[in-house]
């Protein structure tokens, strides 16, 4: 009985094999043959993969450890490359701005920030040896950043535009409405001393007026977010969003007059 | 010797405050490591050394800040002096009392700073002031136990 069964099984297998071979050789039967074979093939592949996994467990384990280490190494490399790419992009922007602008500028890197929470200052790696003096205006390719308040030999302190002690005469680009822009210590600036009937709207661009000494006219400061009335009711104020993201700047340009 | 180590620690704190702490700030507010060093110095060193170290920390903070020069030096000197006076009347042995003292000093320091700012004509909104004061005292208090533990084991030798 068993012998017959075994034999018949072999014959059936040979027959099926020939049938499949034949069907594969004939183009019209190829697609249905593959369709039929798809599921058993998948099952066999799965089983063989599992068996291989069990047999070669140790080899796979070692290989896995090695690959994990390689991934960590490559991740580090990708991060480093990404950092270099971002730095390159920033420096390219600075360089193109430096080439385009008529102003004489010195580029510097930010090396430190304010030690307290009540002032918004940064420390740069250029000082009086590089021709930087107190009061010089600091910009980047997006707009106004601040002004130099102290200089050492090879370092300088810059007061950012969002420092409460900062003030610059500014105008609304569209209507030429004048006002005084100063910092609030937060992420926004305030444009004060606007008349009650001032022609100013949200999204208006605010630039330097050139009235404050040392600040060239036309430097981009930011755009108007909202307008409000002062407590006294005599004047208005506008809240301005600076064009420069002051919390993430890494390189700046100092205008040499 | 431990005084000189503490000077080095103050310098490191100053450098940390201007660099790394900017990356781990909470809502743009960072802890005041230098004020922590003032409190630790005032509670653990001889009065002359404590006041000298506090003044040194204040000078360092003034160097790295954009405010009127001498403001932090003066404030740190006052806090150190008051803590020394107070420690003769009240016991600050418990770490919780030290933590409470630090929180009070941070809040008072911020209130006085805001008053100085108003006097100088720099207006800071009340909302922003409260946010900075609250977060700074909380954040500094969170850091304080770590610094205190380090100071106890390495500097004070308790």
mmCIF file of C-alpha atoms in Angstrom:
data_model
loop_
_atom_site.group_PDB
_atom_site.id
_atom_site.type_symbol
_atom_site.label_atom_id
_atom_site.label_comp_id
_atom_site.label_asym_id
_atom_site.label_seq_id
_atom_site.Cartn_x
_atom_site.Cartn_y
_atom_site.Cartn_z
ATOM 1 C CA UNK A 1 0.000 0.000 0.000
ATOM 2 C CA UNK A 2 2.709 2.343 1.059
ATOM 3 C CA UNK A 3 4.864 1.407 -1.914
ATOM 4 C CA UNK A 4 1.998 2.112 -4.270
ATOM 5 C CA UNK A 5 1.358 5.404 -2.608
ATOM 6 C CA UNK A 6 5.000 6.398 -2.830
ATOM 7 C CA UNK A 7 5.227 5.403 -6.445
ATOM 8 C CA UNK A 8 2.021 7.128 -7.367
ATOM 9 C CA UNK A 9 3.231 10.243 -5.557
ATOM 10 C CA UNK A 10 6.462 10.219 -7.573
ATOM 11 C CA UNK A 11 4.542 9.712 -10.794
ATOM 12 C CA UNK A 12 2.179 12.526 -9.908
ATOM 13 C CA UNK A 13 5.098 14.807 -9.105
ATOM 14 C CA UNK A 14 6.823 13.982 -12.380
ATOM 15 C CA UNK A 15 3.600 14.506 -14.248
ATOM 16 C CA UNK A 16 2.945 17.845 -12.582
ATOM 17 C CA UNK A 17 6.530 18.890 -13.208
ATOM 18 C CA UNK A 18 6.296 18.060 -16.865
ATOM 19 C CA UNK A 19 2.952 19.771 -17.086
ATOM 20 C CA UNK A 20 4.382 22.885 -15.490
ATOM 21 C CA UNK A 21 7.505 22.796 -17.647
ATOM 22 C CA UNK A 22 5.356 22.381 -20.681
ATOM 23 C CA UNK A 23 3.074 25.175 -19.617
ATOM 24 C CA UNK A 24 6.027 27.475 -18.971
ATOM 25 C CA UNK A 25 7.435 26.743 -22.400
ATOM 26 C CA UNK A 26 4.144 27.711 -24.019
ATOM 27 C CA UNK A 27 3.709 31.507 -23.650
ATOM 28 C CA UNK A 28 -0.077 31.402 -23.294
ATOM 29 C CA UNK A 29 0.087 28.960 -20.368
ATOM 30 C CA UNK A 30 2.946 30.740 -18.635
ATOM 31 C CA UNK A 31 0.904 33.323 -16.756
ATOM 32 C CA UNK A 32 -1.695 30.924 -15.272
ATOM 33 C CA UNK A 33 1.143 28.535 -14.341
ATOM 34 C CA UNK A 34 2.958 31.240 -12.459
ATOM 35 C CA UNK A 35 -0.278 32.240 -10.771
ATOM 36 C CA UNK A 36 -0.794 28.679 -9.563
ATOM 37 C CA UNK A 37 2.820 28.374 -8.437
ATOM 38 C CA UNK A 38 2.903 31.712 -6.659
ATOM 39 C CA UNK A 39 1.454 30.544 -3.327
ATOM 40 C CA UNK A 40 3.351 27.246 -2.912
ATOM 41 C CA UNK A 41 6.534 29.012 -3.945
ATOM 42 C CA UNK A 42 5.943 31.700 -1.366
ATOM 43 C CA UNK A 43 5.289 29.078 1.292
ATOM 44 C CA UNK A 44 8.439 27.147 0.414
ATOM 45 C CA UNK A 45 10.519 30.316 0.404
ATOM 46 C CA UNK A 46 9.147 31.227 3.818
ATOM 47 C CA UNK A 47 9.892 27.786 5.246
ATOM 48 C CA UNK A 48 13.378 27.690 3.729
ATOM 49 C CA UNK A 49 14.100 31.165 5.046
ATOM 50 C CA UNK A 50 13.016 30.184 8.551
ATOM 51 C CA UNK A 51 15.061 26.980 8.396
ATOM 52 C CA UNK A 52 18.063 28.916 7.118
ATOM 53 C CA UNK A 53 17.560 31.423 9.926
ATOM 54 C CA UNK A 54 17.631 28.644 12.523
ATOM 55 C CA UNK A 55 20.614 26.879 10.963
ATOM 56 C CA UNK A 56 22.660 30.033 10.465
ATOM 57 C CA UNK A 57 21.495 31.731 13.673
ATOM 58 C CA UNK A 58 24.969 32.475 14.977
ATOM 59 C CA UNK A 59 26.233 33.788 11.635
ATOM 60 C CA UNK A 60 23.146 36.021 11.318
ATOM 61 C CA UNK A 61 23.533 37.229 14.887
ATOM 62 C CA UNK A 62 27.152 38.267 14.297
ATOM 63 C CA UNK A 63 26.225 39.827 10.976
ATOM 64 C CA UNK A 64 23.376 41.726 12.634
ATOM 65 C CA UNK A 65 25.685 43.141 15.284
ATOM 66 C CA UNK A 66 28.150 44.195 12.621
ATOM 67 C CA UNK A 67 25.442 45.853 10.552
ATOM 68 C CA UNK A 68 24.061 47.675 13.584
ATOM 69 C CA UNK A 69 27.488 49.140 14.239
ATOM 70 C CA UNK A 70 27.766 50.089 10.582
ATOM 71 C CA UNK A 71 24.364 51.801 10.723
ATOM 72 C CA UNK A 72 25.426 53.842 13.755
ATOM 73 C CA UNK A 73 28.613 54.850 12.010
ATOM 74 C CA UNK A 74 26.746 55.807 8.834
ATOM 75 C CA UNK A 75 24.142 57.742 10.832
ATOM 76 C CA UNK A 76 26.928 59.760 12.418
ATOM 77 C CA UNK A 77 28.417 60.385 8.966
ATOM 78 C CA UNK A 78 25.066 61.443 7.528
ATOM 79 C CA UNK A 79 24.524 63.833 10.437
ATOM 80 C CA UNK A 80 27.983 65.326 9.973
ATOM 81 C CA UNK A 81 27.415 65.640 6.230
ATOM 82 C CA UNK A 82 24.055 67.254 6.836
ATOM 83 C CA UNK A 83 25.635 69.759 9.206
ATOM 84 C CA UNK A 84 28.311 70.597 6.629
ATOM 85 C CA UNK A 85 25.628 70.952 3.952
ATOM 86 C CA UNK A 86 23.587 73.358 6.099
ATOM 87 C CA UNK A 87 26.685 75.364 6.989
ATOM 88 C CA UNK A 88 27.646 75.474 3.334
ATOM 89 C CA UNK A 89 24.197 76.769 2.383
ATOM 90 C CA UNK A 90 24.295 79.469 5.063
ATOM 91 C CA UNK A 91 27.792 80.571 4.089
ATOM 92 C CA UNK A 92 26.824 80.602 0.397
ATOM 93 C CA UNK A 93 23.904 82.883 1.216
ATOM 94 C CA UNK A 94 26.201 85.154 3.225
ATOM 95 C CA UNK A 95 28.782 85.191 0.450
ATOM 96 C CA UNK A 96 26.271 85.976 -2.262
ATOM 97 C CA UNK A 97 24.854 88.765 -0.086
ATOM 98 C CA UNK A 98 28.378 90.042 0.547
ATOM 99 C CA UNK A 99 29.074 90.095 -3.202
ATOM 100 C CA UNK A 100 25.776 91.758 -4.097
ATOM 101 C CA UNK A 101 25.691 94.443 -1.428
ATOM 102 C CA UNK A 102 27.380 97.805 -1.879
ATOM 103 C CA UNK A 103 28.148 97.898 1.860
ATOM 104 C CA UNK A 104 31.565 96.997 3.212
ATOM 105 C CA UNK A 105 31.016 94.079 5.525
ATOM 106 C CA UNK A 106 32.986 91.722 7.760
ATOM 107 C CA UNK A 107 31.595 88.262 8.413
ATOM 108 C CA UNK A 108 31.708 86.741 11.899
ATOM 109 C CA UNK A 109 30.625 83.600 13.678
ATOM 110 C CA UNK A 110 28.536 83.578 16.860
ATOM 111 C CA UNK A 111 30.432 81.923 19.720
ATOM 112 C CA UNK A 112 28.209 82.633 22.696
ATOM 113 C CA UNK A 113 24.952 84.048 23.922
ATOM 114 C CA UNK A 114 23.757 86.073 26.878
ATOM 115 C CA UNK A 115 24.320 84.494 30.291
ATOM 116 C CA UNK A 116 21.056 85.845 31.699
ATOM 117 C CA UNK A 117 17.444 85.737 30.579
ATOM 118 C CA UNK A 118 16.959 89.504 30.653
ATOM 119 C CA UNK A 119 19.050 90.596 27.703
ATOM 120 C CA UNK A 120 19.341 89.418 24.143
ATOM 121 C CA UNK A 121 22.982 89.578 23.181
ATOM 122 C CA UNK A 122 25.417 87.382 21.273
ATOM 123 C CA UNK A 123 29.203 87.220 21.311
ATOM 124 C CA UNK A 124 31.038 87.021 17.971
ATOM 125 C CA UNK A 125 34.556 85.919 17.081
ATOM 126 C CA UNK A 126 35.647 89.254 15.536
ATOM 127 C CA UNK A 127 36.772 92.362 17.401
ATOM 128 C CA UNK A 128 38.757 95.550 17.148
ATOM 129 C CA UNK A 129 41.624 93.702 15.402
ATOM 130 C CA UNK A 130 39.208 93.176 12.508
ATOM 131 C CA UNK A 131 38.182 96.837 12.430
ATOM 132 C CA UNK A 132 34.974 96.427 14.416
ATOM 133 C CA UNK A 133 33.971 99.306 16.669
ATOM 134 C CA UNK A 134 31.148 100.030 19.088
ATOM 135 C CA UNK A 135 27.930 101.093 17.358
ATOM 136 C CA UNK A 136 28.519 99.226 14.100
ATOM 137 C CA UNK A 137 25.422 97.701 12.551
ATOM 138 C CA UNK A 138 25.057 93.937 12.302
ATOM 139 C CA UNK A 139 23.030 92.242 9.577
ATOM 140 C CA UNK A 140 22.702 88.940 7.795
ATOM 141 C CA UNK A 141 21.415 88.151 4.311
ATOM 142 C CA UNK A 142 17.803 88.327 5.571
ATOM 143 C CA UNK A 143 17.926 91.686 7.326
ATOM 144 C CA UNK A 144 18.871 93.629 10.440
ATOM 145 C CA UNK A 145 20.308 91.620 13.349
ATOM 146 C CA UNK A 146 21.497 94.246 15.871
ATOM 147 C CA UNK A 147 24.404 96.498 16.713
ATOM 148 C CA UNK A 148 27.812 96.168 18.341
ATOM 149 C CA UNK A 149 27.756 97.320 21.986
ATOM 150 C CA UNK A 150 31.233 96.259 23.114
ATOM 151 C CA UNK A 151 34.440 95.249 21.400
ATOM 152 C CA UNK A 152 37.451 93.369 22.630
ATOM 153 C CA UNK A 153 40.547 92.437 20.652
ATOM 154 C CA UNK A 154 39.095 89.406 18.951
ATOM 155 C CA UNK A 155 35.528 89.292 20.266
ATOM 156 C CA UNK A 156 32.552 91.632 20.258
ATOM 157 C CA UNK A 157 29.207 91.777 21.973
ATOM 158 C CA UNK A 158 26.138 92.382 19.820
ATOM 159 C CA UNK A 159 22.805 93.593 21.092
ATOM 160 C CA UNK A 160 20.112 91.850 19.060
ATOM 161 C CA UNK A 161 17.063 93.737 17.798
ATOM 162 C CA UNK A 162 14.764 91.960 20.259
ATOM 163 C CA UNK A 163 16.657 93.293 23.287
ATOM 164 C CA UNK A 164 14.532 95.772 25.286
ATOM 165 C CA UNK A 165 17.373 98.299 25.128
ATOM 166 C CA UNK A 166 17.486 98.296 21.336
ATOM 167 C CA UNK A 167 15.900 101.089 19.283
ATOM 168 C CA UNK A 168 16.032 102.062 15.623
ATOM 169 C CA UNK A 169 14.079 104.516 13.512
ATOM 170 C CA UNK A 170 12.030 102.631 10.948
ATOM 171 C CA UNK A 171 9.477 103.180 8.212
ATOM 172 C CA UNK A 172 6.708 101.120 6.698
ATOM 173 C CA UNK A 173 7.865 100.362 3.148
ATOM 174 C CA UNK A 174 4.423 100.789 1.552
ATOM 175 C CA UNK A 175 3.172 103.978 3.223
ATOM 176 C CA UNK A 176 6.504 105.454 4.466
ATOM 177 C CA UNK A 177 4.980 105.772 7.954
ATOM 178 C CA UNK A 178 7.704 106.430 10.521
ATOM 179 C CA UNK A 179 8.070 104.867 13.957
ATOM 180 C CA UNK A 180 10.575 103.567 16.464
ATOM 181 C CA UNK A 181 11.266 99.845 16.495
ATOM 182 C CA UNK A 182 12.485 98.318 19.740
ATOM 183 C CA UNK A 183 12.825 94.861 21.253
ATOM 184 C CA UNK A 184 10.471 93.107 23.629
ATOM 185 C CA UNK A 185 12.798 90.269 24.703
ATOM 186 C CA UNK A 186 10.340 87.865 23.115
ATOM 187 C CA UNK A 187 10.152 86.638 19.539
ATOM 188 C CA UNK A 188 8.542 89.850 18.254
ATOM 189 C CA UNK A 189 9.454 93.535 18.046
ATOM 190 C CA UNK A 190 7.355 96.606 18.734
ATOM 191 C CA UNK A 191 7.016 99.679 16.510
ATOM 192 C CA UNK A 192 6.073 102.568 18.768
ATOM 193 C CA UNK A 193 4.981 106.202 18.441
ATOM 194 C CA UNK A 194 2.711 105.675 15.456
ATOM 195 C CA UNK A 195 -0.047 108.293 15.065
ATOM 196 C CA UNK A 196 -3.608 107.075 15.627
ATOM 197 C CA UNK A 197 -4.427 107.471 11.931
ATOM 198 C CA UNK A 198 -1.198 105.797 10.784
ATOM 199 C CA UNK A 199 -1.379 104.059 7.415
ATOM 200 C CA UNK A 200 -0.181 100.647 8.522
ATOM 201 C CA UNK A 201 -1.632 97.190 7.928
ATOM 202 C CA UNK A 202 -0.816 93.610 8.816
ATOM 203 C CA UNK A 203 1.865 92.077 6.525
ATOM 204 C CA UNK A 204 3.380 95.513 5.792
ATOM 205 C CA UNK A 205 7.146 95.369 5.491
ATOM 206 C CA UNK A 206 9.170 97.496 7.925
ATOM 207 C CA UNK A 207 12.624 98.769 6.990
ATOM 208 C CA UNK A 208 15.198 101.088 8.553
ATOM 209 C CA UNK A 209 14.548 104.741 7.785
ATOM 210 C CA UNK A 210 18.157 105.877 7.772
ATOM 211 C CA UNK A 211 17.409 108.540 10.394
ATOM 212 C CA UNK A 212 19.269 106.704 13.141
ATOM 213 C CA UNK A 213 22.939 107.318 12.634
ATOM 214 C CA UNK A 214 24.984 104.349 11.377
ATOM 215 C CA UNK A 215 21.932 102.359 10.237
ATOM 216 C CA UNK A 216 21.799 102.403 6.425
ATOM 217 C CA UNK A 217 18.396 103.111 4.919
ATOM 218 C CA UNK A 218 16.379 100.180 3.603
ATOM 219 C CA UNK A 219 17.581 97.338 5.820
ATOM 220 C CA UNK A 220 14.788 94.832 6.264
ATOM 221 C CA UNK A 221 13.539 94.581 9.852
ATOM 222 C CA UNK A 222 10.372 92.507 9.632
ATOM 223 C CA UNK A 223 6.703 92.444 8.800
ATOM 224 C CA UNK A 224 3.714 93.711 10.750
ATOM 225 C CA UNK A 225 1.684 91.060 12.591
ATOM 226 C CA UNK A 226 -0.845 93.208 14.431
ATOM 227 C CA UNK A 227 -1.653 96.796 15.312
ATOM 228 C CA UNK A 228 -2.893 98.068 18.668
ATOM 229 C CA UNK A 229 -3.608 101.267 20.547
ATOM 230 C CA UNK A 230 -1.382 102.519 23.356
ATOM 231 C CA UNK A 231 -2.824 102.666 26.885
ATOM 232 C CA UNK A 232 -2.853 106.486 26.769
ATOM 233 C CA UNK A 233 -4.954 106.384 23.581
ATOM 234 C CA UNK A 234 -2.740 109.002 21.931
ATOM 235 C CA UNK A 235 -0.626 106.743 19.754
ATOM 236 C CA UNK A 236 -0.654 103.315 18.172
ATOM 237 C CA UNK A 237 1.869 100.506 18.122
ATOM 238 C CA UNK A 238 2.537 97.636 15.756
ATOM 239 C CA UNK A 239 3.869 94.192 16.608
ATOM 240 C CA UNK A 240 6.530 93.124 14.143
ATOM 241 C CA UNK A 241 7.852 89.697 13.339
ATOM 242 C CA UNK A 242 11.585 89.983 12.558
ATOM 243 C CA UNK A 243 12.726 88.514 9.246
ATOM 244 C CA UNK A 244 15.802 87.080 10.905
ATOM 245 C CA UNK A 245 15.258 84.117 13.221
ATOM 246 C CA UNK A 246 17.272 85.522 16.107
ATOM 247 C CA UNK A 247 17.343 82.342 18.159
ATOM 248 C CA UNK A 248 19.064 80.318 15.462
ATOM 249 C CA UNK A 249 21.546 82.672 13.772
ATOM 250 C CA UNK A 250 25.095 81.360 13.585
ATOM 251 C CA UNK A 251 26.860 83.781 11.221
ATOM 252 C CA UNK A 252 26.463 87.536 10.877
ATOM 253 C CA UNK A 253 27.857 90.425 8.830
ATOM 254 C CA UNK A 254 29.085 93.644 10.419
ATOM 255 C CA UNK A 255 28.767 96.782 8.313
ATOM 256 C CA UNK A 256 31.958 98.832 8.275
ATOM 257 C CA UNK A 257 30.932 102.440 7.520
ATOM 258 C CA UNK B 1 42.682 74.320 47.304
ATOM 259 C CA UNK B 2 38.906 73.759 47.227
ATOM 260 C CA UNK B 3 38.406 77.504 46.794
ATOM 261 C CA UNK B 4 40.420 77.446 43.581
ATOM 262 C CA UNK B 5 38.497 74.414 42.376
ATOM 263 C CA UNK B 6 35.314 76.356 43.067
ATOM 264 C CA UNK B 7 36.654 79.282 41.008
ATOM 265 C CA UNK B 8 37.214 76.836 38.131
ATOM 266 C CA UNK B 9 33.671 75.507 38.620
ATOM 267 C CA UNK B 10 32.293 79.076 38.455
ATOM 268 C CA UNK B 11 34.192 79.685 35.206
ATOM 269 C CA UNK B 12 32.839 76.428 33.753
ATOM 270 C CA UNK B 13 29.316 77.414 34.846
ATOM 271 C CA UNK B 14 29.742 80.792 33.141
ATOM 272 C CA UNK B 15 30.855 79.138 29.915
ATOM 273 C CA UNK B 16 28.027 76.597 30.099
ATOM 274 C CA UNK B 17 25.511 79.368 30.613
ATOM 275 C CA UNK B 18 26.618 81.205 27.467
ATOM 276 C CA UNK B 19 26.899 78.157 25.252
ATOM 277 C CA UNK B 20 25.325 74.755 25.948
ATOM 278 C CA UNK B 21 22.429 75.940 28.109
ATOM 279 C CA UNK B 22 21.098 77.920 25.136
ATOM 280 C CA UNK B 23 20.350 74.622 23.431
ATOM 281 C CA UNK B 24 18.516 73.114 26.381
ATOM 282 C CA UNK B 25 16.399 76.112 27.316
ATOM 283 C CA UNK B 26 12.715 75.859 28.157
ATOM 284 C CA UNK B 27 10.637 78.536 26.378
ATOM 285 C CA UNK B 28 13.844 80.533 25.820
ATOM 286 C CA UNK B 29 14.624 80.469 29.553
ATOM 287 C CA UNK B 30 17.745 78.868 30.970
ATOM 288 C CA UNK B 31 18.722 78.068 34.562
ATOM 289 C CA UNK B 32 21.056 80.334 36.516
ATOM 290 C CA UNK B 33 24.058 78.159 37.330
ATOM 291 C CA UNK B 34 26.038 81.130 38.591
ATOM 292 C CA UNK B 35 23.367 81.965 41.151
ATOM 293 C CA UNK B 36 23.470 78.336 42.303
ATOM 294 C CA UNK B 37 27.223 78.690 42.810
ATOM 295 C CA UNK B 38 26.633 81.866 44.853
ATOM 296 C CA UNK B 39 24.225 80.053 47.160
ATOM 297 C CA UNK B 40 26.501 77.023 47.564
ATOM 298 C CA UNK B 41 29.501 79.277 48.269
ATOM 299 C CA UNK B 42 27.536 81.377 50.783
ATOM 300 C CA UNK B 43 26.338 78.322 52.696
ATOM 301 C CA UNK B 44 29.605 76.389 52.724
ATOM 302 C CA UNK B 45 32.596 78.730 52.708
ATOM 303 C CA UNK B 46 33.983 81.277 55.120
ATOM 304 C CA UNK B 47 32.254 84.697 54.748
ATOM 305 C CA UNK B 48 35.239 86.399 53.078
ATOM 306 C CA UNK B 49 35.676 83.602 50.581
ATOM 307 C CA UNK B 50 31.930 83.276 50.009
ATOM 308 C CA UNK B 51 31.535 86.970 49.228
ATOM 309 C CA UNK B 52 34.668 86.987 47.027
ATOM 310 C CA UNK B 53 33.420 83.975 45.065
ATOM 311 C CA UNK B 54 29.969 85.546 44.704
ATOM 312 C CA UNK B 55 31.471 88.777 43.391
ATOM 313 C CA UNK B 56 33.575 86.748 40.960
ATOM 314 C CA UNK B 57 30.442 84.919 39.734
ATOM 315 C CA UNK B 58 28.672 88.271 39.386
ATOM 316 C CA UNK B 59 31.526 89.763 37.357
ATOM 317 C CA UNK B 60 31.468 86.718 35.074
ATOM 318 C CA UNK B 61 27.732 87.047 34.557
ATOM 319 C CA UNK B 62 28.092 90.762 33.842
ATOM 320 C CA UNK B 63 30.803 90.028 31.263
ATOM 321 C CA UNK B 64 28.526 87.626 29.412
ATOM 322 C CA UNK B 65 25.397 89.771 29.689
ATOM 323 C CA UNK B 66 24.248 92.883 27.928
ATOM 324 C CA UNK B 67 22.869 94.765 30.903
ATOM 325 C CA UNK B 68 24.379 97.656 32.835
ATOM 326 C CA UNK B 69 27.813 96.464 33.953
ATOM 327 C CA UNK B 70 28.007 95.689 37.651
ATOM 328 C CA UNK B 71 24.328 94.875 38.086
ATOM 329 C CA UNK B 72 24.840 91.151 38.661
ATOM 330 C CA UNK B 73 28.030 91.744 40.661
ATOM 331 C CA UNK B 74 26.132 93.956 43.063
ATOM 332 C CA UNK B 75 23.131 91.635 43.264
ATOM 333 C CA UNK B 76 25.248 88.532 43.863
ATOM 334 C CA UNK B 77 27.204 90.339 46.555
ATOM 335 C CA UNK B 78 23.950 91.358 48.282
ATOM 336 C CA UNK B 79 22.525 87.806 48.092
ATOM 337 C CA UNK B 80 25.713 86.300 49.447
ATOM 338 C CA UNK B 81 25.856 88.805 52.293
ATOM 339 C CA UNK B 82 22.201 88.255 53.218
ATOM 340 C CA UNK B 83 22.510 84.453 53.099
ATOM 341 C CA UNK B 84 25.579 84.552 55.353
ATOM 342 C CA UNK B 85 23.701 86.784 57.826
ATOM 343 C CA UNK B 86 20.609 84.589 57.624
ATOM 344 C CA UNK B 87 22.544 81.342 58.038
ATOM 345 C CA UNK B 88 23.670 82.528 61.475
ATOM 346 C CA UNK B 89 20.048 82.712 62.602
ATOM 347 C CA UNK B 90 18.386 79.945 60.587
ATOM 348 C CA UNK B 91 19.739 76.479 59.950
ATOM 349 C CA UNK B 92 20.076 75.611 56.250
ATOM 350 C CA UNK B 93 21.157 72.015 56.845
ATOM 351 C CA UNK B 94 18.195 70.450 55.085
ATOM 352 C CA UNK B 95 18.463 70.235 51.296
ATOM 353 C CA UNK B 96 14.801 71.186 50.971
ATOM 354 C CA UNK B 97 15.400 74.444 52.827
ATOM 355 C CA UNK B 98 18.352 75.133 50.539
ATOM 356 C CA UNK B 99 16.073 74.496 47.547
ATOM 357 C CA UNK B 100 13.437 76.851 48.945
ATOM 358 C CA UNK B 101 16.104 79.474 49.588
ATOM 359 C CA UNK B 102 17.333 79.173 46.005
ATOM 360 C CA UNK B 103 13.829 79.557 44.572
ATOM 361 C CA UNK B 104 13.185 82.650 46.687
ATOM 362 C CA UNK B 105 16.534 84.179 45.709
ATOM 363 C CA UNK B 106 15.864 83.528 41.971
ATOM 364 C CA UNK B 107 12.425 85.157 42.209
ATOM 365 C CA UNK B 108 13.739 88.158 44.167
ATOM 366 C CA UNK B 109 16.685 88.479 41.799
ATOM 367 C CA UNK B 110 14.304 88.634 38.842
ATOM 368 C CA UNK B 111 12.011 91.158 40.525
ATOM 369 C CA UNK B 112 14.958 93.447 41.274
ATOM 370 C CA UNK B 113 16.306 92.986 37.736
ATOM 371 C CA UNK B 114 12.946 94.035 36.296
ATOM 372 C CA UNK B 115 12.838 97.080 38.560
ATOM 373 C CA UNK B 116 16.353 98.059 37.421
ATOM 374 C CA UNK B 117 15.216 97.594 33.821
ATOM 375 C CA UNK B 118 12.203 99.832 34.377
ATOM 376 C CA UNK B 119 14.461 102.426 36.000
ATOM 377 C CA UNK B 120 16.750 102.275 32.952
ATOM 378 C CA UNK B 121 13.739 102.749 30.648
ATOM 379 C CA UNK B 122 13.653 99.236 29.203
ATOM 380 C CA UNK B 123 10.107 97.986 29.348
ATOM 381 C CA UNK B 124 9.444 94.257 29.721
ATOM 382 C CA UNK B 125 5.827 93.124 29.659
ATOM 383 C CA UNK B 126 4.377 91.628 32.833
ATOM 384 C CA UNK B 127 3.475 88.375 31.076
ATOM 385 C CA UNK B 128 7.017 87.887 29.847
ATOM 386 C CA UNK B 129 8.437 88.786 33.247
ATOM 387 C CA UNK B 130 6.200 86.256 35.012
ATOM 388 C CA UNK B 131 7.038 83.575 32.452
ATOM 389 C CA UNK B 132 10.802 84.121 32.786
ATOM 390 C CA UNK B 133 10.648 84.335 36.601
ATOM 391 C CA UNK B 134 8.491 81.236 37.029
ATOM 392 C CA UNK B 135 10.357 79.028 34.556
ATOM 393 C CA UNK B 136 13.798 80.215 35.672
ATOM 394 C CA UNK B 137 13.104 79.492 39.345
ATOM 395 C CA UNK B 138 11.657 76.089 38.482
ATOM 396 C CA UNK B 139 14.447 75.149 36.075
ATOM 397 C CA UNK B 140 17.184 76.368 38.442
ATOM 398 C CA UNK B 141 15.582 74.442 41.304
ATOM 399 C CA UNK B 142 15.603 71.311 39.151
ATOM 400 C CA UNK B 143 19.305 71.680 38.411
ATOM 401 C CA UNK B 144 20.203 72.600 41.988
ATOM 402 C CA UNK B 145 20.159 69.079 43.535
ATOM 403 C CA UNK B 146 22.614 67.820 40.911
ATOM 404 C CA UNK B 147 25.019 70.695 41.490
ATOM 405 C CA UNK B 148 24.623 70.371 45.241
ATOM 406 C CA UNK B 149 25.411 66.659 45.121
ATOM 407 C CA UNK B 150 28.507 67.356 43.036
ATOM 408 C CA UNK B 151 29.581 70.145 45.393
ATOM 409 C CA UNK B 152 29.042 67.945 48.472
ATOM 410 C CA UNK B 153 31.118 65.071 47.154
ATOM 411 C CA UNK B 154 33.875 66.960 45.330
ATOM 412 C CA UNK B 155 34.194 70.412 46.849
ATOM 413 C CA UNK B 156 32.761 70.643 50.321
ATOM 414 C CA UNK B 157 33.558 67.079 51.329
ATOM 415 C CA UNK B 158 30.450 66.385 53.398
#
